[in-house]
Amino acid sequence: MERATRRQIVGMACLGAVALVAAVLFSPAAVVAKLEHLATHPVQFAFALVAVYLVRPFLLWPVSSIALVLGYVYGPMVALPIAIVGAGISGLPPFAVARYARSDAGLFGSVADTGRRLTDAVGETRGVLVARLSPIPGDPISYASGLSNVPLGAFLTGTLVGEIPWALVTVLAGDSMRTLSVTGFTLSPAAVLAIAGLGVIVLSGPLYSHFREPQPE
């Protein structure tokens, strides 16, 4: 195993250990309860919500847990746009961390090369959009986008549009709850398959055109 890959694996292990400790110390239930309590204080709630979205990737929480709270507290009309913008905000920290990591060697280099080949084939915005529509967890997509040098505008556009179906399903689920339960929430397999199917539809056109083009000899 080359030296760059070893260093990168050690770095990821250290980051994972820190995130695991933080996730244990700051339980989602406690934070969600605090957000619910602050819901009657809009200014404090807004600041707390932005802070939670920014630190969420390093606490190993799914972004859907926050959308669930928003749906429960505010209902879909208010919660949906906040959840979509929040997903974009929450993707920025891992994107920025990966953007400034060395991506020309080792494991990170392989991820970056794969990401660049995908964006060359389907486009940068569309590539992020399709990845967001897939069932892949959001944070690996953000890290891979940063490593692949996807422009910030393309990353945010693909993220905001691609998160709409997931945010809609989660916000509606939160709105329908009589008692808020973040830990017991799971998306139905039918919803996951339907949203992933949208990704296949979005991806099929450019991939077909790409592979139809004559390859240089």
Short mmCIF file of C-alpha atoms in Angstrom, two decimals:
data_model
loop_
_atom_site.label_atom_id
_atom_site.label_comp_id
_atom_site.label_asym_id
_atom_site.label_seq_id
_atom_site.Cartn_x
_atom_site.Cartn_y
_atom_site.Cartn_z
CA MET A 1 0.00 0.00 0.00
CA GLU A 2 1.53 3.31 -1.04
CA ARG A 3 2.46 5.90 1.54
CA ALA A 4 -0.18 8.47 0.51
CA THR A 5 -2.96 5.91 0.89
CA ARG A 6 -1.72 4.91 4.35
CA ARG A 7 -1.66 8.53 5.49
CA GLN A 8 -5.14 9.12 4.13
CA ILE A 9 -6.56 6.02 5.83
CA VAL A 10 -4.97 7.04 9.14
CA GLY A 11 -6.40 10.55 8.75
CA MET A 12 -9.89 9.22 8.00
CA ALA A 13 -9.68 6.86 10.98
CA CYS A 14 -8.75 9.75 13.30
CA LEU A 15 -11.57 11.90 11.92
CA GLY A 16 -13.99 8.99 12.33
CA ALA A 17 -12.89 8.43 15.93
CA VAL A 18 -13.42 12.11 16.77
CA ALA A 19 -16.85 12.05 15.09
CA LEU A 20 -17.80 8.90 16.99
CA VAL A 21 -16.87 10.46 20.33
CA ALA A 22 -18.77 13.63 19.44
CA ALA A 23 -21.82 11.59 18.40
CA VAL A 24 -21.81 9.83 21.77
CA LEU A 25 -21.43 13.08 23.72
CA PHE A 26 -24.06 14.97 21.74
CA SER A 27 -27.02 12.67 21.21
CA PRO A 28 -29.52 13.53 18.46
CA ALA A 29 -32.38 13.19 20.95
CA ALA A 30 -30.98 15.93 23.21
CA VAL A 31 -30.31 18.32 20.32
CA VAL A 32 -33.71 17.65 18.76
CA ALA A 33 -35.39 18.34 22.09
CA LYS A 34 -33.52 21.64 22.34
CA LEU A 35 -34.55 22.62 18.81
CA GLU A 36 -38.16 21.77 19.59
CA HIS A 37 -37.99 23.94 22.69
CA LEU A 38 -36.53 26.87 20.70
CA ALA A 39 -39.21 26.67 18.01
CA THR A 40 -41.22 29.44 19.69
CA HIS A 41 -38.18 31.77 19.53
CA PRO A 42 -37.58 32.24 15.78
CA VAL A 43 -34.26 34.13 15.95
CA GLN A 44 -32.64 31.74 18.42
CA PHE A 45 -34.07 28.79 16.52
CA ALA A 46 -32.59 30.05 13.23
CA PHE A 47 -29.08 30.42 14.70
CA ALA A 48 -29.28 27.05 16.43
CA LEU A 49 -30.55 25.38 13.25
CA VAL A 50 -27.70 26.75 11.11
CA ALA A 51 -25.19 25.62 13.74
CA VAL A 52 -26.69 22.11 13.83
CA TYR A 53 -26.63 21.86 10.03
CA LEU A 54 -22.96 22.89 9.95
CA VAL A 55 -21.76 20.45 12.62
CA ARG A 56 -24.09 17.59 11.65
CA PRO A 57 -21.66 15.94 9.18
CA PHE A 58 -19.06 15.56 11.93
CA LEU A 59 -21.59 14.05 14.35
CA LEU A 60 -22.59 11.24 11.96
CA TRP A 61 -26.26 12.26 11.98
CA PRO A 62 -28.45 11.85 8.88
CA VAL A 63 -29.67 15.16 7.49
CA SER A 64 -33.18 13.65 7.38
CA SER A 65 -33.37 13.80 11.19
CA ILE A 66 -33.39 17.60 11.07
CA ALA A 67 -35.95 17.69 8.24
CA LEU A 68 -38.15 15.43 10.35
CA VAL A 69 -38.05 17.93 13.23
CA LEU A 70 -38.84 20.82 10.87
CA GLY A 71 -41.85 18.98 9.47
CA TYR A 72 -43.09 18.15 12.95
CA VAL A 73 -42.69 21.72 14.25
CA TYR A 74 -43.63 23.88 11.25
CA GLY A 75 -45.55 21.73 8.76
CA PRO A 76 -44.60 21.15 5.12
CA MET A 77 -45.18 24.64 3.67
CA VAL A 78 -42.58 26.26 5.94
CA ALA A 79 -40.39 23.25 6.64
CA LEU A 80 -39.74 22.08 3.07
CA PRO A 81 -37.78 25.13 1.79
CA ILE A 82 -35.85 25.32 5.07
CA ALA A 83 -34.96 21.62 4.88
CA ILE A 84 -33.75 21.94 1.27
CA VAL A 85 -31.57 24.99 1.99
CA GLY A 86 -30.36 23.31 5.19
CA ALA A 87 -29.24 20.25 3.23
CA GLY A 88 -27.16 22.53 1.02
CA ILE A 89 -25.62 24.24 4.06
CA SER A 90 -24.92 20.89 5.70
CA GLY A 91 -23.06 19.63 2.63
CA LEU A 92 -20.61 22.55 2.63
CA PRO A 93 -18.28 21.51 5.52
CA PRO A 94 -17.35 18.06 4.11
CA PHE A 95 -17.15 19.56 0.60
CA ALA A 96 -14.73 22.25 1.83
CA VAL A 97 -12.61 19.78 3.82
CA ALA A 98 -12.23 17.49 0.80
CA ARG A 99 -11.64 20.39 -1.59
CA TYR A 100 -8.41 21.25 0.17
CA ALA A 101 -7.23 17.67 0.72
CA ARG A 102 -4.49 16.27 -1.50
CA SER A 103 -6.32 14.43 -4.29
CA ASP A 104 -3.53 13.62 -6.72
CA ALA A 105 -2.36 10.39 -5.07
CA GLY A 106 -3.48 7.44 -2.97
CA LEU A 107 -7.07 6.55 -2.17
CA PHE A 108 -8.23 10.16 -2.49
CA GLY A 109 -6.67 10.31 -5.94
CA SER A 110 -8.68 7.26 -7.04
CA VAL A 111 -11.92 8.80 -5.74
CA ALA A 112 -11.11 12.09 -7.46
CA ASP A 113 -10.36 10.37 -10.79
CA THR A 114 -13.63 8.41 -10.64
CA GLY A 115 -15.59 11.56 -9.83
CA ARG A 116 -13.97 13.51 -12.65
CA ARG A 117 -14.74 10.76 -15.16
CA LEU A 118 -18.39 10.80 -14.07
CA THR A 119 -18.70 14.58 -14.33
CA ASP A 120 -16.94 14.56 -17.70
CA ALA A 121 -19.54 12.07 -18.95
CA VAL A 122 -22.73 13.62 -17.54
CA GLY A 123 -21.79 17.13 -16.40
CA GLU A 124 -20.88 18.49 -12.98
CA THR A 125 -24.32 19.66 -11.83
CA ARG A 126 -26.08 16.61 -13.21
CA GLY A 127 -23.50 14.30 -11.63
CA VAL A 128 -24.10 15.76 -8.16
CA LEU A 129 -27.87 15.75 -8.76
CA VAL A 130 -27.93 12.06 -9.71
CA ALA A 131 -25.73 11.16 -6.74
CA ARG A 132 -28.12 13.01 -4.41
CA LEU A 133 -31.11 11.15 -5.84
CA SER A 134 -29.41 7.82 -5.19
CA PRO A 135 -29.68 6.09 -1.77
CA ILE A 136 -25.99 6.81 -1.11
CA PRO A 137 -25.53 8.74 2.20
CA GLY A 138 -25.11 12.45 1.59
CA ASP A 139 -21.77 13.08 3.28
CA PRO A 140 -19.69 10.71 1.08
CA ILE A 141 -21.16 12.51 -1.93
CA SER A 142 -20.04 15.86 -0.50
CA TYR A 143 -16.53 14.57 0.18
CA ALA A 144 -16.28 13.01 -3.29
CA SER A 145 -17.48 16.24 -4.92
CA GLY A 146 -14.81 18.21 -3.11
CA LEU A 147 -12.09 15.75 -4.07
CA SER A 148 -13.24 15.87 -7.70
CA ASN A 149 -12.98 19.69 -7.77
CA VAL A 150 -16.64 20.15 -8.64
CA PRO A 151 -17.32 23.91 -8.74
CA LEU A 152 -19.19 25.27 -5.73
CA GLY A 153 -22.11 26.48 -7.85
CA ALA A 154 -22.58 23.09 -9.51
CA PHE A 155 -22.30 21.34 -6.14
CA LEU A 156 -24.94 23.54 -4.49
CA THR A 157 -27.33 23.41 -7.46
CA GLY A 158 -27.10 19.62 -7.74
CA THR A 159 -27.47 19.25 -3.97
CA LEU A 160 -30.47 21.57 -3.59
CA VAL A 161 -32.39 20.01 -6.48
CA GLY A 162 -31.40 16.44 -5.66
CA GLU A 163 -32.46 16.77 -2.02
CA ILE A 164 -36.00 17.95 -2.85
CA PRO A 165 -37.62 14.46 -3.00
CA TRP A 166 -35.87 13.25 0.18
CA ALA A 167 -36.74 16.46 2.06
CA LEU A 168 -40.36 16.28 0.88
CA VAL A 169 -40.84 12.69 2.06
CA THR A 170 -39.15 13.35 5.41
CA VAL A 171 -40.93 16.64 6.10
CA LEU A 172 -44.31 15.06 5.34
CA ALA A 173 -43.44 12.18 7.67
CA GLY A 174 -42.57 14.65 10.44
CA ASP A 175 -45.78 16.59 9.84
CA SER A 176 -47.84 13.41 10.21
CA MET A 177 -46.33 12.42 13.56
CA ARG A 178 -48.39 12.85 16.69
CA THR A 179 -45.25 12.40 18.80
CA LEU A 180 -41.80 13.23 17.49
CA SER A 181 -39.61 10.11 17.16
CA VAL A 182 -36.34 10.64 15.33
CA THR A 183 -34.70 7.37 16.29
CA GLY A 184 -37.48 5.15 14.97
CA PHE A 185 -37.85 6.88 11.60
CA THR A 186 -36.99 5.04 8.35
CA LEU A 187 -37.94 5.77 4.76
CA SER A 188 -40.08 3.14 3.09
CA PRO A 189 -38.37 0.96 0.46
CA ALA A 190 -40.91 2.15 -2.12
CA ALA A 191 -39.93 5.80 -1.55
CA VAL A 192 -36.22 4.98 -1.79
CA LEU A 193 -36.72 3.06 -5.04
CA ALA A 194 -38.90 5.79 -6.54
CA ILE A 195 -36.40 8.57 -5.79
CA ALA A 196 -33.46 6.46 -6.98
CA GLY A 197 -35.44 5.79 -10.15
CA LEU A 198 -35.52 9.54 -10.80
CA GLY A 199 -31.72 9.48 -10.69
CA VAL A 200 -31.61 6.72 -13.30
CA ILE A 201 -33.91 8.75 -15.58
CA VAL A 202 -31.80 11.91 -15.20
CA LEU A 203 -28.60 9.95 -15.87
CA SER A 204 -29.72 7.79 -18.78
CA GLY A 205 -29.79 10.52 -21.45
CA PRO A 206 -26.26 11.91 -21.09
CA LEU A 207 -24.77 8.45 -20.55
CA TYR A 208 -26.42 7.18 -23.73
CA SER A 209 -25.07 10.16 -25.68
CA HIS A 210 -21.62 9.71 -24.14
CA PHE A 211 -21.31 6.06 -25.07
CA ARG A 212 -22.74 6.62 -28.54
CA GLU A 213 -19.96 9.03 -29.41
CA PRO A 214 -17.20 7.42 -31.46
CA GLN A 215 -14.20 6.69 -29.27
CA PRO A 216 -10.77 7.91 -30.46
CA GLU A 217 -8.55 5.15 -31.75
#
